Coordinates of C-alpha atoms in Angstrom, one line a residue:
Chain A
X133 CA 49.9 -53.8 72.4
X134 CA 51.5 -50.5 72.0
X135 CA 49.1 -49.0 74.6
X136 CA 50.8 -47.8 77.9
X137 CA 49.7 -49.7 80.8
X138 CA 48.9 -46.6 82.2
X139 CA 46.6 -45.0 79.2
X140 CA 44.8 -48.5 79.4
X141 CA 44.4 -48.2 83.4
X142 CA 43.1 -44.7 82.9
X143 CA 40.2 -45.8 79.5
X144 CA 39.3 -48.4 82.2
X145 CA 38.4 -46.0 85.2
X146 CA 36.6 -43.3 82.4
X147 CA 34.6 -45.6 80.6
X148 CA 33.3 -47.3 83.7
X149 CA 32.3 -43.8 85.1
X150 CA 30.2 -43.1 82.1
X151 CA 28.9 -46.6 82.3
X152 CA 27.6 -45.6 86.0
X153 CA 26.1 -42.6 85.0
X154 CA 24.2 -44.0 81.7
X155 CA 23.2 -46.4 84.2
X156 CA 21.5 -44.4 86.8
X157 CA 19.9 -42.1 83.7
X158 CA 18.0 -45.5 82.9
X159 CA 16.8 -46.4 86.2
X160 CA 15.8 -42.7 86.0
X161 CA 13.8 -42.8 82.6
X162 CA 12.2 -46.6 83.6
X163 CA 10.9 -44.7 87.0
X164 CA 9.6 -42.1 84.6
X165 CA 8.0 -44.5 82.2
X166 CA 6.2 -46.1 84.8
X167 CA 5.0 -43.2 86.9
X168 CA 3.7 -42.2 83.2
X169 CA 2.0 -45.4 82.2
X170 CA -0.1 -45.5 85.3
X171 CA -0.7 -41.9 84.7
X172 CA -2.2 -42.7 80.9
X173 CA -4.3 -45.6 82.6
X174 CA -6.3 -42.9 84.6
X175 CA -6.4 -40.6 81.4
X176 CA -7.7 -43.2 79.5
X177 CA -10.8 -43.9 81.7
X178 CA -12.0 -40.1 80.7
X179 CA -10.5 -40.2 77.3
X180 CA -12.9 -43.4 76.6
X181 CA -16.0 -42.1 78.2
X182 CA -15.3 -38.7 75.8
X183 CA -14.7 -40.9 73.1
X184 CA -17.8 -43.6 74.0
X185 CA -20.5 -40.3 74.2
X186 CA -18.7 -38.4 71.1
X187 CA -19.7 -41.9 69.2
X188 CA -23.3 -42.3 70.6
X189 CA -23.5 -38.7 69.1
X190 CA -22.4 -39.5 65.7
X191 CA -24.2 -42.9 65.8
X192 CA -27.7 -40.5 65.8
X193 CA -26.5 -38.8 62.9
X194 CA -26.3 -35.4 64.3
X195 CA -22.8 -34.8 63.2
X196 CA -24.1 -35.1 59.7
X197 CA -26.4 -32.2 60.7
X198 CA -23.9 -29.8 61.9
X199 CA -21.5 -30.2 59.1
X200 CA -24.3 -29.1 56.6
X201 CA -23.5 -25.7 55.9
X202 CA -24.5 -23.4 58.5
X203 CA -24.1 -19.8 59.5
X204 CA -21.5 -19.1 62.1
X205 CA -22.0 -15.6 62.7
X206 CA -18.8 -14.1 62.0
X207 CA -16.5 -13.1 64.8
X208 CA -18.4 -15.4 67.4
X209 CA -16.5 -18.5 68.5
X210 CA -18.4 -21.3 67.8
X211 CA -17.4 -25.0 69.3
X212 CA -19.5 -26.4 65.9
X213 CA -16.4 -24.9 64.1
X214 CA -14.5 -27.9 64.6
X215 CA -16.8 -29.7 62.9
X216 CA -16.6 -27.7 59.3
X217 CA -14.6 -28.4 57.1
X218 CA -13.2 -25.4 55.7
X219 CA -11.4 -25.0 52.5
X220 CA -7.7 -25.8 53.3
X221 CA -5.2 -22.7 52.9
X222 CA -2.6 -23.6 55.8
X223 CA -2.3 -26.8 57.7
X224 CA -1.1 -26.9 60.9
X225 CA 1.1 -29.2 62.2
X226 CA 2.1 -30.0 66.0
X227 CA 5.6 -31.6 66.1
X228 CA 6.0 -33.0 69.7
X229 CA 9.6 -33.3 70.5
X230 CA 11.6 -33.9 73.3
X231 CA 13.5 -31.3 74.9
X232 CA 17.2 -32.9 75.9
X233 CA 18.9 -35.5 73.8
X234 CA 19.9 -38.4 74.7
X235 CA 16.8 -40.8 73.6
X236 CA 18.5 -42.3 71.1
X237 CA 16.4 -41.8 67.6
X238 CA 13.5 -40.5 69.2
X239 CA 13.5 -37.0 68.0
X240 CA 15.1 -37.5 64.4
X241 CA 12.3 -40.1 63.6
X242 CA 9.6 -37.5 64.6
X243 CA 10.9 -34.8 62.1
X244 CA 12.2 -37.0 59.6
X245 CA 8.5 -38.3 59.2
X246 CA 7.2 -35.0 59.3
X247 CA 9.0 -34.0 56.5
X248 CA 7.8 -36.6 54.7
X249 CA 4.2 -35.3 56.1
X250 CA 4.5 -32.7 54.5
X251 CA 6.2 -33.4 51.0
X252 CA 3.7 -36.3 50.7
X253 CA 0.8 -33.7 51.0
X254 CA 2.6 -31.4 48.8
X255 CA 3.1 -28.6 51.1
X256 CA 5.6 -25.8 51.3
X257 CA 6.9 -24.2 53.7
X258 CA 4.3 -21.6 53.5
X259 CA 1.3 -23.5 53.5
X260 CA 2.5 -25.2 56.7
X261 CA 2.1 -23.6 60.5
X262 CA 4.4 -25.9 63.2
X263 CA 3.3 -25.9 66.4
X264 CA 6.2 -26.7 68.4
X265 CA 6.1 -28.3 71.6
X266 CA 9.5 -29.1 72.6
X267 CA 12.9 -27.6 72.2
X268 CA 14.2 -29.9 69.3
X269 CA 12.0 -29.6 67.0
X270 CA 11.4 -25.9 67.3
X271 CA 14.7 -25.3 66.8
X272 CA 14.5 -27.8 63.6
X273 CA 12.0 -25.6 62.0
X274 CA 12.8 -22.2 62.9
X275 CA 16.5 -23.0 61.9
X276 CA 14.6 -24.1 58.1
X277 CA 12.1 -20.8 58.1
X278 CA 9.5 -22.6 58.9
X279 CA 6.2 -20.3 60.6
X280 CA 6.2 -21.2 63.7
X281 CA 3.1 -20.1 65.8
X282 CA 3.7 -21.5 69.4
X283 CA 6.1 -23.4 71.1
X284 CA 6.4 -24.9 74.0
X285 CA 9.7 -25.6 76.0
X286 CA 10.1 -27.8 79.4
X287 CA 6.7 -30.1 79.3
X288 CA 6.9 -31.8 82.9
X289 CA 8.1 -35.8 82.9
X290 CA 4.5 -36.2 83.6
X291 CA 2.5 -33.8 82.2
X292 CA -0.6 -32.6 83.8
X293 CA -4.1 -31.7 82.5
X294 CA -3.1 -28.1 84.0
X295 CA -0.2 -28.1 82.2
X296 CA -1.2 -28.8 79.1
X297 CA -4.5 -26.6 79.3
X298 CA -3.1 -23.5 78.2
X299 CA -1.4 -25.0 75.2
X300 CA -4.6 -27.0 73.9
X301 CA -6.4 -23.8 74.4
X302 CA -4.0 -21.9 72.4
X303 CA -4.2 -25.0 69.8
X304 CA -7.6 -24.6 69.8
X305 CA -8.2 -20.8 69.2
X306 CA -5.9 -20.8 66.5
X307 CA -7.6 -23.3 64.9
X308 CA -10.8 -20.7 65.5
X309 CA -9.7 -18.2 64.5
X310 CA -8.7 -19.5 61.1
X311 CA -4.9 -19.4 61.5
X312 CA -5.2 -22.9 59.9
X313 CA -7.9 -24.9 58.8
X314 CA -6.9 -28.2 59.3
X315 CA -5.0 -29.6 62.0
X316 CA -2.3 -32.5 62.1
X317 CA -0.5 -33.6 65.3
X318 CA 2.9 -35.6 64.9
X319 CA 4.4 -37.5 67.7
X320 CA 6.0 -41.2 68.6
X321 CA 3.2 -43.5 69.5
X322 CA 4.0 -45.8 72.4
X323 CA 3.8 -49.1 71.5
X324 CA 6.3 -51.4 74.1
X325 CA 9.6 -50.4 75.9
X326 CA 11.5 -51.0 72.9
X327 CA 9.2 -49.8 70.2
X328 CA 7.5 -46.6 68.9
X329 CA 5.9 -46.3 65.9
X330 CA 5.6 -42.5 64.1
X331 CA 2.2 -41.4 64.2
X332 CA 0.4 -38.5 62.2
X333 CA -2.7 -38.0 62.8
X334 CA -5.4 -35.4 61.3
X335 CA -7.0 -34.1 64.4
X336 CA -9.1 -30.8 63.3
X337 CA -11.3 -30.4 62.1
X338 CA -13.1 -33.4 63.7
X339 CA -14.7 -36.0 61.1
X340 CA -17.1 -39.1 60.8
X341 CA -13.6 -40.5 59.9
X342 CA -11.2 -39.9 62.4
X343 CA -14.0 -40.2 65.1
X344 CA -14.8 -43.9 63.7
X345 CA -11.6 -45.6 63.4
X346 CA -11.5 -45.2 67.1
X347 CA -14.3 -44.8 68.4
X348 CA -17.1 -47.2 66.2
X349 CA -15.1 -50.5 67.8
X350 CA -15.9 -49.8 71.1
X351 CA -19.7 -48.7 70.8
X352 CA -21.2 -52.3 70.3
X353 CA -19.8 -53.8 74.0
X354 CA -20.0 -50.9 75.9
X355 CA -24.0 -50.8 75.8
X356 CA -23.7 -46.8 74.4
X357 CA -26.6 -47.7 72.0
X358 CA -29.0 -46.3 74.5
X359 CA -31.4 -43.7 73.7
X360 CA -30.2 -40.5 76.2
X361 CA -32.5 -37.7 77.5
X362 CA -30.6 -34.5 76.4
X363 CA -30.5 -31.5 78.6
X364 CA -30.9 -29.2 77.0
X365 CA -30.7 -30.2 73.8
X366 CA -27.9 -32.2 71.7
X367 CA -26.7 -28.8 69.8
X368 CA -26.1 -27.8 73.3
X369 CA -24.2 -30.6 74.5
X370 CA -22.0 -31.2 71.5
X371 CA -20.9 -28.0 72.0
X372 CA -19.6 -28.7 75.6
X373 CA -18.6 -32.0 74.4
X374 CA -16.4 -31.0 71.3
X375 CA -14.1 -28.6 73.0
X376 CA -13.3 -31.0 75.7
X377 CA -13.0 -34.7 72.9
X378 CA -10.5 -32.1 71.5
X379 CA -8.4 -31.1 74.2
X380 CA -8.5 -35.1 75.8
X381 CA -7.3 -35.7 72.2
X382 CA -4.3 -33.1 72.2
X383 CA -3.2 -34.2 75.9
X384 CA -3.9 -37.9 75.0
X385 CA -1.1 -37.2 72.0
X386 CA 1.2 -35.3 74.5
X387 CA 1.0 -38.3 77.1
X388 CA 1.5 -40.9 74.4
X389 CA 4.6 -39.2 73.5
X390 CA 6.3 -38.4 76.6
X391 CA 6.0 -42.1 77.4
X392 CA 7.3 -42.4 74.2
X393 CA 10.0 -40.3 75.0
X394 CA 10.9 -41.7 78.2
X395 CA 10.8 -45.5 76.7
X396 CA 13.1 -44.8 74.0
X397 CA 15.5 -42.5 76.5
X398 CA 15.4 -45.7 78.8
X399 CA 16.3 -48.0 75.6
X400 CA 19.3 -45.7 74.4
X401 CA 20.7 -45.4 78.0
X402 CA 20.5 -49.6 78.5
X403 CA 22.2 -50.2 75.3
X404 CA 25.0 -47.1 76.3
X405 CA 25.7 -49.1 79.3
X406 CA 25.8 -52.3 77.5
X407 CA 28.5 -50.6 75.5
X408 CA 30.3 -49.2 78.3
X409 CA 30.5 -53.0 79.7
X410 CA 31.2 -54.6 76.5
X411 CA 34.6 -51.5 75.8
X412 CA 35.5 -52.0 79.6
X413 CA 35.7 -56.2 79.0
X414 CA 38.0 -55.5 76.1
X415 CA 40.1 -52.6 77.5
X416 CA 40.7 -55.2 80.7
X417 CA 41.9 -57.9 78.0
X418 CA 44.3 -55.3 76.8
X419 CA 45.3 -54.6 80.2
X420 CA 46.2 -57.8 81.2
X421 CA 48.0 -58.7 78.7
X422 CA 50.0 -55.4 78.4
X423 CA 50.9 -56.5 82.0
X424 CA 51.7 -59.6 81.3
X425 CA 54.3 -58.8 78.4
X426 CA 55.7 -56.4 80.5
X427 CA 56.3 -59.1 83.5
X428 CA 57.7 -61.2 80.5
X429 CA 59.7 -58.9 79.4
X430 CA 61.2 -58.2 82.8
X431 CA 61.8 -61.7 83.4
X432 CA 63.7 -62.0 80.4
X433 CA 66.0 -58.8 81.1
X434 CA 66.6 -60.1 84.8
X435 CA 67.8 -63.8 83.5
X436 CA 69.7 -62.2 80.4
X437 CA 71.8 -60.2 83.4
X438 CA 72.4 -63.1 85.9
X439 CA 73.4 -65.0 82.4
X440 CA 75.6 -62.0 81.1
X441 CA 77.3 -62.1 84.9
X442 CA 77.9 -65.9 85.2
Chain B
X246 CA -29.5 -51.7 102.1
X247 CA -30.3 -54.7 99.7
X248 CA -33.5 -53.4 98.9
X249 CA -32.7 -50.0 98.4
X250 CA -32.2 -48.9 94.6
X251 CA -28.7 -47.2 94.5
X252 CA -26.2 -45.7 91.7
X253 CA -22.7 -45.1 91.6
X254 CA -21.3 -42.0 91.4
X255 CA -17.8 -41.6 89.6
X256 CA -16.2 -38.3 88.7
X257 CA -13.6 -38.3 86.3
X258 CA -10.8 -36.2 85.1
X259 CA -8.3 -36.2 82.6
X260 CA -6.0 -36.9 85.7
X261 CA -8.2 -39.6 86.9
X262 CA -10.7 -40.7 88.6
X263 CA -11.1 -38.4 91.6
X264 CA -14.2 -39.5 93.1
X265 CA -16.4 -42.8 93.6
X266 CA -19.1 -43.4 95.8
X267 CA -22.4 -45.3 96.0
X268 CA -25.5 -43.0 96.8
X269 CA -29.2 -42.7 96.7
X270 CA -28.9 -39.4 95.2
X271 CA -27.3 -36.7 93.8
X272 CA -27.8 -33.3 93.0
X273 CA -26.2 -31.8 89.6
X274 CA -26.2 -27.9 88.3
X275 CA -26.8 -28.0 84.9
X276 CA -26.8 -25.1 82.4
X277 CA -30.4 -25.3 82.5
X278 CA -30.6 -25.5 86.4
X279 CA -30.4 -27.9 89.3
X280 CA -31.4 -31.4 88.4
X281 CA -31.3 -34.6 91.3
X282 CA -30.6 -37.9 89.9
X283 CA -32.2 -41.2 91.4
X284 CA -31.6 -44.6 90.5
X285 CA -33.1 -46.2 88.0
X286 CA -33.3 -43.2 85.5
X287 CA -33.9 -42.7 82.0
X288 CA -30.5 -42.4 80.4
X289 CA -29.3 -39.0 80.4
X290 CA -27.1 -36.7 78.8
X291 CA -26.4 -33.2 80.5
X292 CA -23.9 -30.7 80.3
X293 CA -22.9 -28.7 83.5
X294 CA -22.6 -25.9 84.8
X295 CA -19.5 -24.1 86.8
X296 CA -20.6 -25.7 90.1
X297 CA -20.7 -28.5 92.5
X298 CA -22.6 -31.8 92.3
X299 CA -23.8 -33.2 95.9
X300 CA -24.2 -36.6 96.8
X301 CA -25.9 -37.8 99.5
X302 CA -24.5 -40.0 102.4
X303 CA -26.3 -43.1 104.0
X304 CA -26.5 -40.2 107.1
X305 CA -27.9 -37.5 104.9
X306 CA -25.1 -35.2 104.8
X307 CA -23.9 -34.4 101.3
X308 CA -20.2 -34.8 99.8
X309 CA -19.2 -31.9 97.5
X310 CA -17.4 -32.1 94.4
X311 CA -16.7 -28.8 92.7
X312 CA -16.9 -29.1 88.8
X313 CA -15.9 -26.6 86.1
X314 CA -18.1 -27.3 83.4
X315 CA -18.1 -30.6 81.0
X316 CA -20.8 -33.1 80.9
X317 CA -22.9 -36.2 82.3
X318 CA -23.6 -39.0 81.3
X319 CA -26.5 -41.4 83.4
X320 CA -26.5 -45.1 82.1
X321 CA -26.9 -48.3 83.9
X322 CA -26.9 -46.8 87.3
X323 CA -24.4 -45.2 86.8
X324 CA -23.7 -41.7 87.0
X325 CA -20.7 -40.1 85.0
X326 CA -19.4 -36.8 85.6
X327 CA -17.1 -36.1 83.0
X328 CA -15.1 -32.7 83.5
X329 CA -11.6 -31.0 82.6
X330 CA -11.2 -30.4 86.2
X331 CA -13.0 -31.5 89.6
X332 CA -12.0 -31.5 93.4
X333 CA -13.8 -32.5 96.3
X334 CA -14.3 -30.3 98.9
X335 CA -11.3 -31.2 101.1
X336 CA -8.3 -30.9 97.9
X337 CA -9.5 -27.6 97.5
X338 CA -6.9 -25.3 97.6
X339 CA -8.3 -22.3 99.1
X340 CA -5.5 -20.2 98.7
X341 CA -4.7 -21.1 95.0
X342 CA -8.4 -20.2 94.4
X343 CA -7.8 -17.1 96.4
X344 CA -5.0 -15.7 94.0
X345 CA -7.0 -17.5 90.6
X346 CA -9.8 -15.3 92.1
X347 CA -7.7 -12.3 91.9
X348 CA -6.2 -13.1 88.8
X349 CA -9.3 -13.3 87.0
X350 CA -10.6 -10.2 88.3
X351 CA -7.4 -8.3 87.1
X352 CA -8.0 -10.0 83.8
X353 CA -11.7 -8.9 83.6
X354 CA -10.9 -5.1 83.9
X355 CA -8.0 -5.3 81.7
X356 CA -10.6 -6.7 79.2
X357 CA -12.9 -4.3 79.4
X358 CA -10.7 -1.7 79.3
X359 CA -9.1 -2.7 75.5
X360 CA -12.9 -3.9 74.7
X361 CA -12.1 -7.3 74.2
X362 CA -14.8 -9.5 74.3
X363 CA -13.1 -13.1 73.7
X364 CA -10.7 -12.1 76.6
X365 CA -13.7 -10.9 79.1
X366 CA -15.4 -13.5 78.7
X367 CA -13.0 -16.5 79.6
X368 CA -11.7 -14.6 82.2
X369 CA -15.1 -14.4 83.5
X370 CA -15.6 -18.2 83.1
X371 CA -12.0 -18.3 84.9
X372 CA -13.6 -16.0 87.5
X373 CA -16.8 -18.1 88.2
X374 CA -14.6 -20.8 88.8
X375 CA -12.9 -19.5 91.4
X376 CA -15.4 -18.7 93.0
X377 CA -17.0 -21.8 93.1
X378 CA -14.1 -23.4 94.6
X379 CA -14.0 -20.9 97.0
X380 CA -17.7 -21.1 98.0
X381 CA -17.5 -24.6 98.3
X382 CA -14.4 -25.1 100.3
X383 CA -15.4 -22.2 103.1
X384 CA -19.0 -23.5 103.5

């Protein structure tokens, strides 16, 4: 024990500081996951009735109509777009990210796998367009030359529709506009408090496929088999419809990975404090024995110079 | 009211469900115009316009709910407004729609003035629903 007692007394009183404060930050982040979770219930009420009329739509076959080729007059934003499927030039990628550290392997699991995104589809760097939303991976990319067309710092704990309108509209005109022509969105999917799963998912343009892995399960139960009157006509209403599947798609991903974010913060915080306990338990040990020696050793100096006396 | 055919209204949001009532009728704007919904309808698939959907009280006065835009859906008796963003009547922020109001109309000369067209026209859907909200909340 060469420690002094007074370097041990001194670990003691710093470690059990941090301990309090990784402490509170996970009472924080569980607050935060569950203020979020009941928040993604109520989104998921619209996201499903989206998602249930997007499929009744499909069912009748008229996306195979629209993505027959067809003459989008040039210049003129048309909703349908997201239904073509253009010859790919640039891919477009949005990296979701967390701002602050501190979540443990959240953020180096997103853009690890995203590299691997992107190497698996054989992409360089200037086939690819980030979006960045969050501060860590932004900085990832830019620091690597990577294009990056938007980012977005500071999302809110719980992000709002409002919040994230702008963004999904910017998303969305790019995509337009012919910035890129397919769209993947990479995040951490929730799947309990301790575990998220990578997910990277090709969102644009919007596909028989990607609309029935989701979607097709739910369509027997829910009684959306119905013939519907259309007003005015199904053209007309896919193109309301399409713009807004999208955007509940793009805040759907943004919601799944802030809870995301805020599990895996809580998880890293609870196993810092377990730490904290577990060094405090063995710096006390060391404390109480350096103490103890040193009575010893007292003991032993006191008799030796009564006996030295005698 | 046992006898009396009735449908549920629900109007939901990407922030939830803001609004759910039981009613006789309502009264949607669609793009094509204004269309009242009874019970036991056809099923129906509309899209709406910028404006507000009424729905009549067991004392025949009508609750508000200003829409902007997105779709709905009639099924069951049931009556599904499904829109990026709704309010009723009393959670409108009158004064938020004031300076949206303004905003827009600063954004709609700017537009014309560098001849953008993409520009002019959201900020005139931006404009129209300002002043829906606004027509609504100071009726």
């Amino acid at each position: 024990m060469p420690a002094s007692l007074q370097e041990v007394k001194r670990r003691i009183t710093s470690t059990k500081k941090t301990g309090q404060i990784t402490t509170a930050m996970q009472m924080v982040s569980t607050s935060k996951l569950n203020q979020i979770q009941k928040h993604t219930k109520t989104y998921q009420v619209y996201a499903s009735k989206i998602r249930n009329v997007i499929t009744h739509l499909a069912a009748s076959h008229l996306l195979d109509d629209v993505e027959a080729p067809e003459t989008v007059e040039e210049g003129e934003v048309n909703s349908l777009a997201m239904l073509q499927q253009r010859s790919v030039k640039k891919t477009g990628l949005v990296v979701i990210t967390s701002d602050r550290g501190l979540v443990g392997s959240y953020n180096s699991n997103v853009i690890k796998q995203t590299m691997n995104l992107i190497s698996k589809n054989h992409h360089s760097k200037d086939d690819v367009e980030i979006i960045a939303i969050g501060g860590t991976g932004a900085d990832f990319f830019k620091k690597r030359g990577y294009d990056i067309v938007y980012e977005y710092r500071e999302l809110g704990d719980v992000p709002t529709f409002r919040e994230v309108r702008p963004i999904v509209r910017a998303i969305l005109k790019m995509f337009e506009s012919e910035k890129f022509d397919e769209l993947f969105v990479c995040y951490n999917h929730f799947v309990n408090s301790l575990t998220s799963t990578f997910r990277g998912e090709q969102m644009l343009p919007i596909s028989a496929e990607n609309l029935g892995s989701e979607g097709l399960s739910d369509t027997n139960d829910s009684g959306y088999n119905l013939e519907y009157d259309t007003e005015p006509s199904e053209d007309a209403i896919l193109e309301v419809i399409l713009p807004q599947y999208a955007e509940s798609l793009l805040y759907g991903a943004m919601l799944d990975a802030k809870t995301s974010e805020h599990a895996s913060s809580s998880t890293a915080m609870r196993s810092a404090s377990d730490n904290a306990d577990d060094i405090i338990a063995g710096l006390e040990l060391q404390y109480n024995r350096a103490r103890q020696s040193a009575i010893t050793t007292e003991i032993t100096e006191i008799t030796g110079a009564q006996a030295a006396l005698e | 009211m046992a006898d009396k055919p009735e449908l549920t209204v629900n109007v939901v949001t990407p922030d939830g469900s803001i609004y759910e009532e039981t009613t006789d009728m309502a009264i949607c704007k669609t793009t094509q115009g204004e269309l009242g919904i009874l019970p036991n309808r056809l099923p129906l698939l509309a899209s709406l316009a910028i404006d507000e959907i009424r729905v009549r009280q067991d004392n025949g006065e009508f609750d508000e709910v200003a829409v902007s835009g997105g779709f709905l859906e009639f099924s069951d008796n049931t009556l599904s407004i499904v829109a990026s963003a709704a309010e009723r009547k009393e959670d409108i922020d009158s004064k938020r729609a004031e300076r949206a109001r303004e905003r827009a109309q600063e954004r709609i000369e700017k537009a014309k003035k560098a001849h953008n067209p993409d520009e002019l026209r959201r900020a005139e859907v931006s404009l129209r629903r300002a002043l829906n909200r606004l027509s609504i909340s100071n009726r």
